[in-house]
Amino acid sequence: MDFPYKIYVYNLPPALNENIVKEITKTNHVTKGMMTASGLGREIAKMGKYEDMSIRDTFQFSLEVIMHQKMLNSPYRTLDPDAADFFYVPAYTALRCIVKDKDCQSCLFNRFLSALVSFLQQQPYFKEKRPHFSAIGKIHRELADFECPYLLYPVMKELTFFAIEKEAALEPGAGGNLLVHQAAQSLIVMPYPSYIHFTANTASVMGYGSQRTVFALLPVAHPEESTLSTKLSAQFNGSTTYSYGKYFRNYKHGQYDMIHVNTDARDNEIMIRKTISWMTHSTFCLHPPGESSTRRSFYDSILCGCIPVIFIDKAIPYAFPSSLDYSKFSVGIKQIDILQGKNIGDILRSINPNVVKQLQRNLDIISQRMQYSVPKANVPDAIDIALLELAKTIEDTENEKDEKKKLM
């Protein structure tokens, strides 16, 4: 479906976006290469039958930069605010939170927030409560704390946000960060920016690592201390820090079919190549929760054709849960089953081989919508679903207003 609306992109003061990127590249050498190419990062390599997928040093919290550039180049963009249906606010809020001030982090952010609120309150379309939206590149709860209380401000309740993760709703009587839930405005969950980006409509994950010599892969960049991760690790018959190629040069081919790989490396490029080399040769990729409910590696595995295995007890926490049927391209397992002693290998081997093949075919279909295509490639991506969900959010709100009027 085409997005049937027009979007106006605000021209914010550079201190609210562009200057923050410049500050990051000066103060943090790790993220320097990640801020190039409209937020997708420097290219490391190409892959795919037609070299139509670009592997890049993409920062996992670069959604704000990516969204900004996508909106500037969107076919739905209008330069006439009077003709606009939606207004995009390109504030780099999460990046502002990442850049630390050793003397007063809250002071630094408060200056940013004050300038942003002042700008919005001067805009006639914002005063008229026309639909506004923005992006936040960090997880939900990290923008509702003392250092970065962005979502706690009343003004922000007027915006719809594209975010990489949304905090699960609290059940009655449950604990948790109440401030986060008080700040739970309209959030549309987007994919984490993966390392892989399509450059053409021909891109396909079906041919990658067609020799899937690894049955199940547990990729971990930073070993977690959770009970679930520990239980899973104990069930794997191989463990390594090697790349796929080096591992199978040193061990008899096929000796281990369930491998726990530590993908961490001092050099970011080596880490990315290692991660992708393993995922493109694995049938199932496991993604137990880490510091939060979701993992960036979930999206990496989709784009490598590796069936993601997620451990869920409630609703799907990943992107576009209302638009996508996750059972068609991933495997969901209850955490309690593993904690009570069930073996992950036995569970996965019990899946009919024909079902596995169908999951792989569906991965190929859905992969385009789980990535951010390279600038000017004109390839549909995650932005398209996000905009349709944005339209639905606004349309549902209008329908509710109409229903209330009928009852009056």
CSV table of C-alpha atoms in Angstrom, one decimal:
chain,number,residue,atom,x,y,z
A,1,MET,CA,0.0,0.0,0.0
A,2,ASP,CA,1.0,3.6,-0.6
A,3,PHE,CA,1.0,6.0,2.2
A,4,PRO,CA,-1.9,8.4,1.3
A,5,TYR,CA,-0.6,11.4,3.1
A,6,LYS,CA,2.0,14.2,2.9
A,7,ILE,CA,4.7,14.8,5.4
A,8,TYR,CA,6.4,18.1,6.3
A,9,VAL,CA,9.9,17.9,7.8
A,10,TYR,CA,10.7,20.7,10.3
A,11,ASN,CA,14.1,22.5,9.9
A,12,LEU,CA,15.3,22.3,13.5
A,13,PRO,CA,18.2,24.4,14.8
A,14,PRO,CA,21.4,22.4,14.2
A,15,ALA,CA,22.0,22.2,18.0
A,16,LEU,CA,19.0,19.7,18.1
A,17,ASN,CA,20.4,17.3,15.5
A,18,GLU,CA,23.4,18.0,13.2
A,19,ASN,CA,25.7,19.4,15.8
A,20,ILE,CA,25.1,16.4,18.1
A,21,VAL,CA,26.4,14.0,15.3
A,22,LYS,CA,29.5,16.3,14.9
A,23,GLU,CA,30.0,16.1,18.7
A,24,ILE,CA,29.8,12.4,18.8
A,25,THR,CA,32.3,11.9,15.9
A,26,LYS,CA,34.8,14.2,17.8
A,27,THR,CA,34.5,12.6,21.2
A,28,ASN,CA,33.9,8.9,20.4
A,29,HIS,CA,36.2,7.2,17.8
A,30,VAL,CA,34.1,4.0,18.0
A,31,THR,CA,31.0,5.7,16.5
A,32,LYS,CA,32.8,7.9,14.1
A,33,GLY,CA,32.4,5.6,11.0
A,34,MET,CA,28.9,4.8,12.1
A,35,MET,CA,27.6,8.3,11.5
A,36,THR,CA,28.3,8.4,7.8
A,37,ALA,CA,26.0,7.6,4.9
A,38,SER,CA,22.9,9.0,6.3
A,39,GLY,CA,23.3,7.1,9.6
A,40,LEU,CA,23.9,3.7,8.0
A,41,GLY,CA,27.7,3.8,8.5
A,42,ARG,CA,30.7,3.1,6.3
A,43,GLU,CA,30.5,0.1,4.0
A,44,ILE,CA,32.5,-3.0,5.0
A,45,ALA,CA,31.5,-5.4,2.2
A,46,LYS,CA,28.8,-6.5,-0.2
A,47,MET,CA,27.0,-9.8,-0.3
A,48,GLY,CA,24.2,-11.5,-2.1
A,49,LYS,CA,24.0,-13.1,-5.6
A,50,TYR,CA,24.1,-9.7,-7.3
A,51,GLU,CA,26.0,-7.9,-4.5
A,52,ASP,CA,22.7,-6.2,-3.7
A,53,MET,CA,23.2,-6.2,0.1
A,54,SER,CA,25.5,-3.8,1.8
A,55,ILE,CA,27.2,-4.7,5.0
A,56,ARG,CA,27.9,-1.6,7.0
A,57,ASP,CA,29.3,-0.4,10.4
A,58,THR,CA,25.8,0.6,11.5
A,59,PHE,CA,25.3,2.1,15.0
A,60,GLN,CA,22.4,0.3,16.7
A,61,PHE,CA,21.1,3.6,18.1
A,62,SER,CA,21.2,5.6,14.8
A,63,LEU,CA,17.4,5.4,14.1
A,64,GLU,CA,17.0,9.2,14.5
A,65,VAL,CA,19.6,10.0,11.8
A,66,ILE,CA,18.2,7.3,9.5
A,67,MET,CA,14.6,8.4,9.9
A,68,HIS,CA,15.6,12.1,9.3
A,69,GLN,CA,17.3,11.3,6.0
A,70,LYS,CA,14.5,9.0,4.9
A,71,MET,CA,12.0,11.7,5.6
A,72,LEU,CA,14.0,14.3,3.7
A,73,ASN,CA,14.1,12.0,0.7
A,74,SER,CA,10.6,10.6,1.1
A,75,PRO,CA,8.2,10.6,-1.9
A,76,TYR,CA,5.6,11.7,0.6
A,77,ARG,CA,7.4,14.8,1.7
A,78,THR,CA,6.0,18.2,1.0
A,79,LEU,CA,7.7,21.6,1.3
A,80,ASP,CA,4.4,23.3,1.9
A,81,PRO,CA,3.3,22.9,5.6
A,82,ASP,CA,-0.3,23.9,4.7
A,83,ALA,CA,-0.5,20.8,2.4
A,84,ALA,CA,0.9,18.5,5.1
A,85,ASP,CA,-1.0,15.8,6.9
A,86,PHE,CA,1.9,14.9,9.3
A,87,PHE,CA,4.8,16.8,10.7
A,88,TYR,CA,8.1,15.2,11.4
A,89,VAL,CA,10.3,16.5,14.2
A,90,PRO,CA,13.9,15.4,13.5
A,91,ALA,CA,15.4,15.8,17.0
A,92,TYR,CA,18.3,13.5,17.8
A,93,THR,CA,17.2,12.9,21.4
A,94,ALA,CA,18.8,9.5,22.1
A,95,LEU,CA,22.1,10.7,20.6
A,96,ARG,CA,22.0,13.7,22.9
A,97,CYS,CA,21.7,11.3,25.8
A,98,ILE,CA,24.6,9.2,24.6
A,99,VAL,CA,27.0,12.2,24.6
A,100,LYS,CA,28.0,12.5,28.2
A,101,ASP,CA,28.8,15.7,30.2
A,102,LYS,CA,31.1,14.8,33.0
A,103,ASP,CA,30.0,17.8,35.0
A,104,CYS,CA,26.3,17.8,34.6
A,105,GLN,CA,24.6,15.4,32.2
A,106,SER,CA,21.1,16.5,33.3
A,107,CYS,CA,22.0,20.2,32.7
A,108,LEU,CA,23.2,19.3,29.2
A,109,PHE,CA,20.0,17.5,28.3
A,110,ASN,CA,17.7,20.1,29.9
A,111,ARG,CA,19.2,22.7,27.6
A,112,PHE,CA,18.5,20.5,24.7
A,113,LEU,CA,14.9,19.8,25.8
A,114,SER,CA,14.2,23.4,26.6
A,115,ALA,CA,15.3,24.5,23.1
A,116,LEU,CA,13.2,21.7,21.5
A,117,VAL,CA,10.0,22.5,23.5
A,118,SER,CA,10.5,26.2,22.8
A,119,PHE,CA,10.7,25.5,19.0
A,120,LEU,CA,7.6,23.3,19.0
A,121,GLN,CA,5.5,25.7,21.0
A,122,GLN,CA,6.2,28.4,18.5
A,123,GLN,CA,4.9,26.3,15.5
A,124,PRO,CA,1.3,27.1,14.5
A,125,TYR,CA,0.7,23.5,13.4
A,126,PHE,CA,1.8,22.2,16.7
A,127,LYS,CA,-0.5,24.6,18.5
A,128,GLU,CA,-3.3,23.4,16.3
A,129,LYS,CA,-2.6,19.8,17.5
A,130,ARG,CA,-1.9,18.6,14.0
A,131,PRO,CA,-0.4,15.1,13.9
A,132,HIS,CA,3.3,15.2,14.8
A,133,PHE,CA,5.8,12.4,15.0
A,134,SER,CA,9.5,11.8,15.8
A,135,ALA,CA,12.0,9.0,16.4
A,136,ILE,CA,13.8,7.9,19.5
A,137,GLY,CA,16.9,5.7,18.9
A,138,LYS,CA,17.2,4.2,22.4
A,139,ILE,CA,14.9,1.9,24.3
A,140,HIS,CA,11.8,3.3,25.9
A,141,ARG,CA,12.7,3.3,29.6
A,142,GLU,CA,16.1,5.0,28.9
A,143,LEU,CA,14.3,8.2,27.9
A,144,ALA,CA,12.2,8.4,31.0
A,145,ASP,CA,14.9,8.6,33.7
A,146,PHE,CA,16.7,11.3,35.6
A,147,GLU,CA,19.4,12.0,33.0
A,148,CYS,CA,17.1,11.9,30.0
A,149,PRO,CA,13.5,12.6,31.1
A,150,TYR,CA,12.3,13.2,27.5
A,151,LEU,CA,9.1,11.2,27.6
A,152,LEU,CA,8.1,12.5,30.9
A,153,TYR,CA,7.5,16.0,29.7
A,154,PRO,CA,3.8,16.8,29.0
A,155,VAL,CA,4.6,18.4,25.6
A,156,MET,CA,5.9,15.1,24.3
A,157,LYS,CA,2.5,13.4,24.8
A,158,GLU,CA,1.4,15.3,21.7
A,159,LEU,CA,3.8,13.3,19.5
A,160,THR,CA,3.8,9.8,18.1
A,161,PHE,CA,7.2,8.1,18.3
A,162,PHE,CA,9.0,5.6,16.2
A,163,ALA,CA,11.2,3.6,18.7
A,164,ILE,CA,13.4,0.5,18.7
A,165,GLU,CA,11.7,-0.9,21.8
A,166,LYS,CA,8.6,-0.3,23.9
A,167,GLU,CA,8.4,-1.2,27.6
A,168,ALA,CA,5.8,-4.0,28.2
A,169,ALA,CA,2.6,-2.9,29.8
A,170,LEU,CA,2.4,-3.4,33.6
A,171,GLU,CA,-0.1,-5.9,34.9
A,172,PRO,CA,-2.2,-4.8,37.9
A,173,GLY,CA,-0.1,-5.0,41.0
A,174,ALA,CA,3.2,-5.6,39.1
A,175,GLY,CA,6.4,-3.8,39.9
A,176,GLY,CA,8.5,-2.0,37.4
A,177,ASN,CA,9.4,1.6,36.4
A,178,LEU,CA,6.1,3.4,36.9
A,179,LEU,CA,7.6,6.6,35.4
A,180,VAL,CA,8.1,4.7,32.1
A,181,HIS,CA,4.5,3.7,32.0
A,182,GLN,CA,3.3,7.1,32.9
A,183,ALA,CA,5.3,8.3,29.9
A,184,ALA,CA,4.0,5.6,27.6
A,185,GLN,CA,2.7,7.7,24.8
A,186,SER,CA,2.0,6.4,21.3
A,187,LEU,CA,5.0,4.4,20.3
A,188,ILE,CA,5.4,2.4,17.1
A,189,VAL,CA,8.2,-0.2,17.5
A,190,MET,CA,10.7,-0.2,14.6
A,191,PRO,CA,13.6,-2.6,13.9
A,192,TYR,CA,17.0,-1.9,15.4
A,193,PRO,CA,19.2,-0.8,12.5
A,194,SER,CA,21.0,-3.9,11.4
A,195,TYR,CA,24.4,-4.2,9.8
A,196,ILE,CA,22.8,-5.3,6.5
A,197,HIS,CA,21.0,-2.9,4.0
A,198,PHE,CA,19.4,-3.7,0.7
A,199,THR,CA,20.6,-1.8,-2.4
A,200,ALA,CA,18.1,-3.4,-4.9
A,201,ASN,CA,14.8,-5.2,-5.0
A,202,THR,CA,16.7,-8.3,-6.1
A,203,ALA,CA,18.1,-8.8,-2.6
A,204,SER,CA,17.3,-12.3,-1.2
A,205,VAL,CA,18.4,-14.0,1.9
A,206,MET,CA,17.6,-17.5,0.5
A,207,GLY,CA,21.0,-18.1,-1.1
A,208,TYR,CA,23.1,-17.0,1.9
A,209,GLY,CA,25.0,-19.8,3.5
A,210,SER,CA,23.0,-22.3,1.6
A,211,GLN,CA,25.2,-24.9,3.3
A,212,ARG,CA,23.7,-24.4,6.7
A,213,THR,CA,26.2,-26.6,8.5
A,214,VAL,CA,25.2,-25.2,12.0
A,215,PHE,CA,21.9,-26.4,13.3
A,216,ALA,CA,21.5,-23.9,16.2
A,217,LEU,CA,23.6,-20.8,17.0
A,218,LEU,CA,23.7,-18.8,20.2
A,219,PRO,CA,25.5,-15.5,19.3
A,220,VAL,CA,26.5,-13.4,22.2
A,221,ALA,CA,28.6,-10.2,22.1
A,222,HIS,CA,28.6,-9.7,25.8
A,223,PRO,CA,27.9,-12.8,27.9
A,224,GLU,CA,24.8,-12.3,30.0
A,225,GLU,CA,24.4,-13.4,33.6
A,226,SER,CA,20.7,-14.3,33.3
A,227,THR,CA,19.5,-17.7,34.4
A,228,LEU,CA,18.0,-18.3,30.9
A,229,SER,CA,21.2,-17.6,29.0
A,230,THR,CA,23.2,-19.8,31.4
A,231,LYS,CA,20.7,-22.7,30.9
A,232,LEU,CA,20.9,-22.3,27.2
A,233,SER,CA,24.7,-22.1,27.0
A,234,ALA,CA,24.9,-25.4,29.0
A,235,GLN,CA,22.9,-27.2,26.4
A,236,PHE,CA,25.3,-26.3,23.5
A,237,ASN,CA,28.0,-28.8,22.5
A,238,GLY,CA,30.4,-26.3,21.0
A,239,SER,CA,31.7,-22.9,22.2
A,240,THR,CA,34.1,-20.6,20.4
A,241,THR,CA,35.4,-17.0,19.8
A,242,TYR,CA,36.5,-17.9,16.2
A,243,SER,CA,34.9,-16.8,13.0
A,244,TYR,CA,33.0,-19.5,11.1
A,245,GLY,CA,35.8,-20.1,8.6
A,246,LYS,CA,38.5,-20.4,11.3
A,247,TYR,CA,36.4,-22.6,13.5
A,248,PHE,CA,35.8,-25.2,10.8
A,249,ARG,CA,39.4,-25.1,9.6
A,250,ASN,CA,40.4,-26.1,13.2
A,251,TYR,CA,37.7,-28.7,13.9
A,252,LYS,CA,36.3,-31.6,12.0
A,253,HIS,CA,33.6,-30.3,9.7
A,254,GLY,CA,30.1,-30.9,11.3
A,255,GLN,CA,31.5,-32.1,14.7
A,256,TYR,CA,29.3,-29.7,16.6
A,257,ASP,CA,25.8,-28.7,15.4
A,258,MET,CA,24.9,-26.4,18.3
A,259,ILE,CA,27.4,-23.7,18.8
A,260,HIS,CA,27.7,-20.9,21.3
A,261,VAL,CA,29.7,-18.1,19.7
A,262,ASN,CA,31.1,-15.0,21.5
A,263,THR,CA,31.0,-12.4,18.7
A,264,ASP,CA,32.7,-9.7,20.7
A,265,ALA,CA,35.9,-8.3,19.2
A,266,ARG,CA,38.0,-5.2,19.8
A,267,ASP,CA,37.7,-4.3,16.1
A,268,ASN,CA,34.1,-3.5,15.1
A,269,GLU,CA,34.6,-4.7,11.5
A,270,ILE,CA,35.9,-8.1,12.7
A,271,MET,CA,32.9,-8.4,15.0
A,272,ILE,CA,30.5,-7.7,12.2
A,273,ARG,CA,32.1,-10.1,9.8
A,274,LYS,CA,32.2,-12.8,12.5
A,275,THR,CA,28.5,-12.3,13.3
A,276,ILE,CA,27.3,-12.5,9.7
A,277,SER,CA,29.6,-15.4,8.8
A,278,TRP,CA,28.1,-17.5,11.5
A,279,MET,CA,24.5,-16.5,10.9
A,280,THR,CA,24.6,-17.1,7.2
A,281,HIS,CA,25.6,-20.7,7.9
A,282,SER,CA,23.1,-21.4,10.7
A,283,THR,CA,19.5,-22.7,10.5
A,284,PHE,CA,18.3,-21.3,13.9
A,285,CYS,CA,19.6,-18.3,15.7
A,286,LEU,CA,18.7,-17.9,19.4
A,287,HIS,CA,18.0,-14.5,21.0
A,288,PRO,CA,17.4,-14.7,24.7
A,289,PRO,CA,16.6,-11.4,26.4
A,290,GLY,CA,19.6,-9.4,27.5
A,291,GLU,CA,19.5,-6.0,29.3
A,292,SER,CA,16.1,-5.5,27.7
A,293,SER,CA,13.4,-7.5,26.1
A,294,THR,CA,14.8,-7.3,22.5
A,295,ARG,CA,18.1,-7.7,20.7
A,296,ARG,CA,19.6,-6.1,17.6
A,297,SER,CA,20.9,-9.5,16.6
A,298,PHE,CA,17.3,-10.7,16.0
A,299,TYR,CA,17.2,-8.4,12.9
A,300,ASP,CA,20.7,-9.4,11.9
A,301,SER,CA,19.6,-13.0,11.8
A,302,ILE,CA,16.6,-12.3,9.7
A,303,LEU,CA,18.7,-10.6,7.1
A,304,CYS,CA,21.1,-13.6,7.1
A,305,GLY,CA,18.3,-16.1,6.5
A,306,CYS,CA,18.7,-17.6,10.0
A,307,ILE,CA,15.4,-18.4,11.7
A,308,PRO,CA,15.2,-16.4,14.9
A,309,VAL,CA,14.3,-18.2,18.1
A,310,ILE,CA,12.8,-15.9,20.7
A,311,PHE,CA,11.9,-16.6,24.3
A,312,ILE,CA,8.6,-14.9,25.1
A,313,ASP,CA,6.1,-15.2,27.9
A,314,LYS,CA,3.9,-12.3,26.8
A,315,ALA,CA,3.3,-10.2,23.7
A,316,ILE,CA,5.9,-10.0,20.9
A,317,PRO,CA,8.2,-7.1,21.8
A,318,TYR,CA,9.7,-6.8,18.3
A,319,ALA,CA,8.8,-4.4,15.4
A,320,PHE,CA,5.3,-4.1,14.0
A,321,PRO,CA,3.6,-6.8,16.1
A,322,SER,CA,0.1,-5.7,14.9
A,323,SER,CA,1.1,-5.9,11.2
A,324,LEU,CA,3.2,-9.0,11.1
A,325,ASP,CA,2.5,-12.7,12.1
A,326,TYR,CA,5.8,-13.7,13.8
A,327,SER,CA,4.8,-17.4,13.8
A,328,LYS,CA,5.3,-17.3,10.0
A,329,PHE,CA,9.1,-16.6,10.2
A,330,SER,CA,10.3,-17.2,13.7
A,331,VAL,CA,10.1,-19.7,16.5
A,332,GLY,CA,8.7,-18.6,19.9
A,333,ILE,CA,9.5,-20.6,23.0
A,334,LYS,CA,8.3,-20.0,26.5
A,335,GLN,CA,11.2,-19.1,28.9
A,336,ILE,CA,9.7,-21.2,31.6
A,337,ASP,CA,10.1,-24.4,29.5
A,338,ILE,CA,13.9,-23.9,29.3
A,339,LEU,CA,14.1,-22.9,33.0
A,340,GLN,CA,12.3,-26.1,34.0
A,341,GLY,CA,14.8,-28.2,32.1
A,342,LYS,CA,13.5,-28.7,28.5
A,343,ASN,CA,16.3,-29.0,26.0
A,344,ILE,CA,16.4,-26.4,23.2
A,345,GLY,CA,18.0,-28.8,20.8
A,346,ASP,CA,15.1,-31.3,21.3
A,347,ILE,CA,12.5,-28.6,20.8
A,348,LEU,CA,14.0,-27.4,17.6
A,349,ARG,CA,14.6,-30.8,16.1
A,350,SER,CA,10.9,-31.7,16.7
A,351,ILE,CA,9.9,-29.1,14.1
A,352,ASN,CA,8.9,-30.7,10.8
A,353,PRO,CA,11.6,-30.1,8.1
A,354,ASN,CA,8.9,-28.8,5.7
A,355,VAL,CA,7.9,-26.2,8.4
A,356,VAL,CA,11.6,-25.2,8.6
A,357,LYS,CA,11.7,-24.7,4.9
A,358,GLN,CA,8.6,-22.6,4.9
A,359,LEU,CA,9.9,-20.4,7.8
A,360,GLN,CA,13.1,-19.8,5.6
A,361,ARG,CA,11.0,-18.9,2.6
A,362,ASN,CA,9.0,-16.5,4.7
A,363,LEU,CA,12.2,-14.9,6.1
A,364,ASP,CA,13.1,-14.1,2.5
A,365,ILE,CA,9.7,-12.4,2.0
A,366,ILE,CA,9.8,-10.4,5.3
A,367,SER,CA,13.5,-9.4,5.3
A,368,GLN,CA,13.0,-6.3,3.1
A,369,ARG,CA,10.6,-4.8,5.7
A,370,MET,CA,13.1,-5.5,8.6
A,371,GLN,CA,16.0,-3.4,7.2
A,372,TYR,CA,16.8,0.2,6.2
A,373,SER,CA,17.8,0.4,2.5
A,374,VAL,CA,20.8,2.5,1.4
A,375,PRO,CA,20.1,6.1,0.6
A,376,LYS,CA,18.5,6.7,-2.8
A,377,ALA,CA,18.2,3.0,-3.5
A,378,ASN,CA,14.5,3.3,-3.8
A,379,VAL,CA,13.9,-0.1,-2.1
A,380,PRO,CA,10.9,-0.5,0.2
A,381,ASP,CA,11.9,-1.0,3.8
A,382,ALA,CA,10.8,-0.7,7.4
A,383,ILE,CA,9.8,2.9,6.9
A,384,ASP,CA,6.9,1.8,4.7
A,385,ILE,CA,5.3,-0.3,7.4
A,386,ALA,CA,6.0,2.3,10.0
A,387,LEU,CA,4.2,5.1,8.1
A,388,LEU,CA,1.2,2.9,7.5
A,389,GLU,CA,1.0,2.1,11.2
A,390,LEU,CA,1.4,5.8,11.9
A,391,ALA,CA,-1.6,6.5,9.6
A,392,LYS,CA,-3.6,3.8,11.4
A,393,THR,CA,-2.8,5.3,14.8
A,394,ILE,CA,-4.1,8.7,13.7
A,395,GLU,CA,-7.2,7.3,11.9
A,396,ASP,CA,-8.1,5.2,15.0
A,397,THR,CA,-7.9,8.3,17.1
A,398,GLU,CA,-10.2,10.2,14.7
A,399,ASN,CA,-12.7,7.3,14.6
A,400,GLU,CA,-12.8,7.3,18.4
A,401,LYS,CA,-13.6,11.0,18.4
A,402,ASP,CA,-16.3,10.5,15.9
A,403,GLU,CA,-17.8,7.7,18.0
A,404,LYS,CA,-17.8,9.9,21.1
A,405,LYS,CA,-19.6,12.7,19.2
A,406,LYS,CA,-22.3,10.3,18.1
A,407,LEU,CA,-22.9,9.3,21.7
A,408,MET,CA,-23.3,12.9,22.9
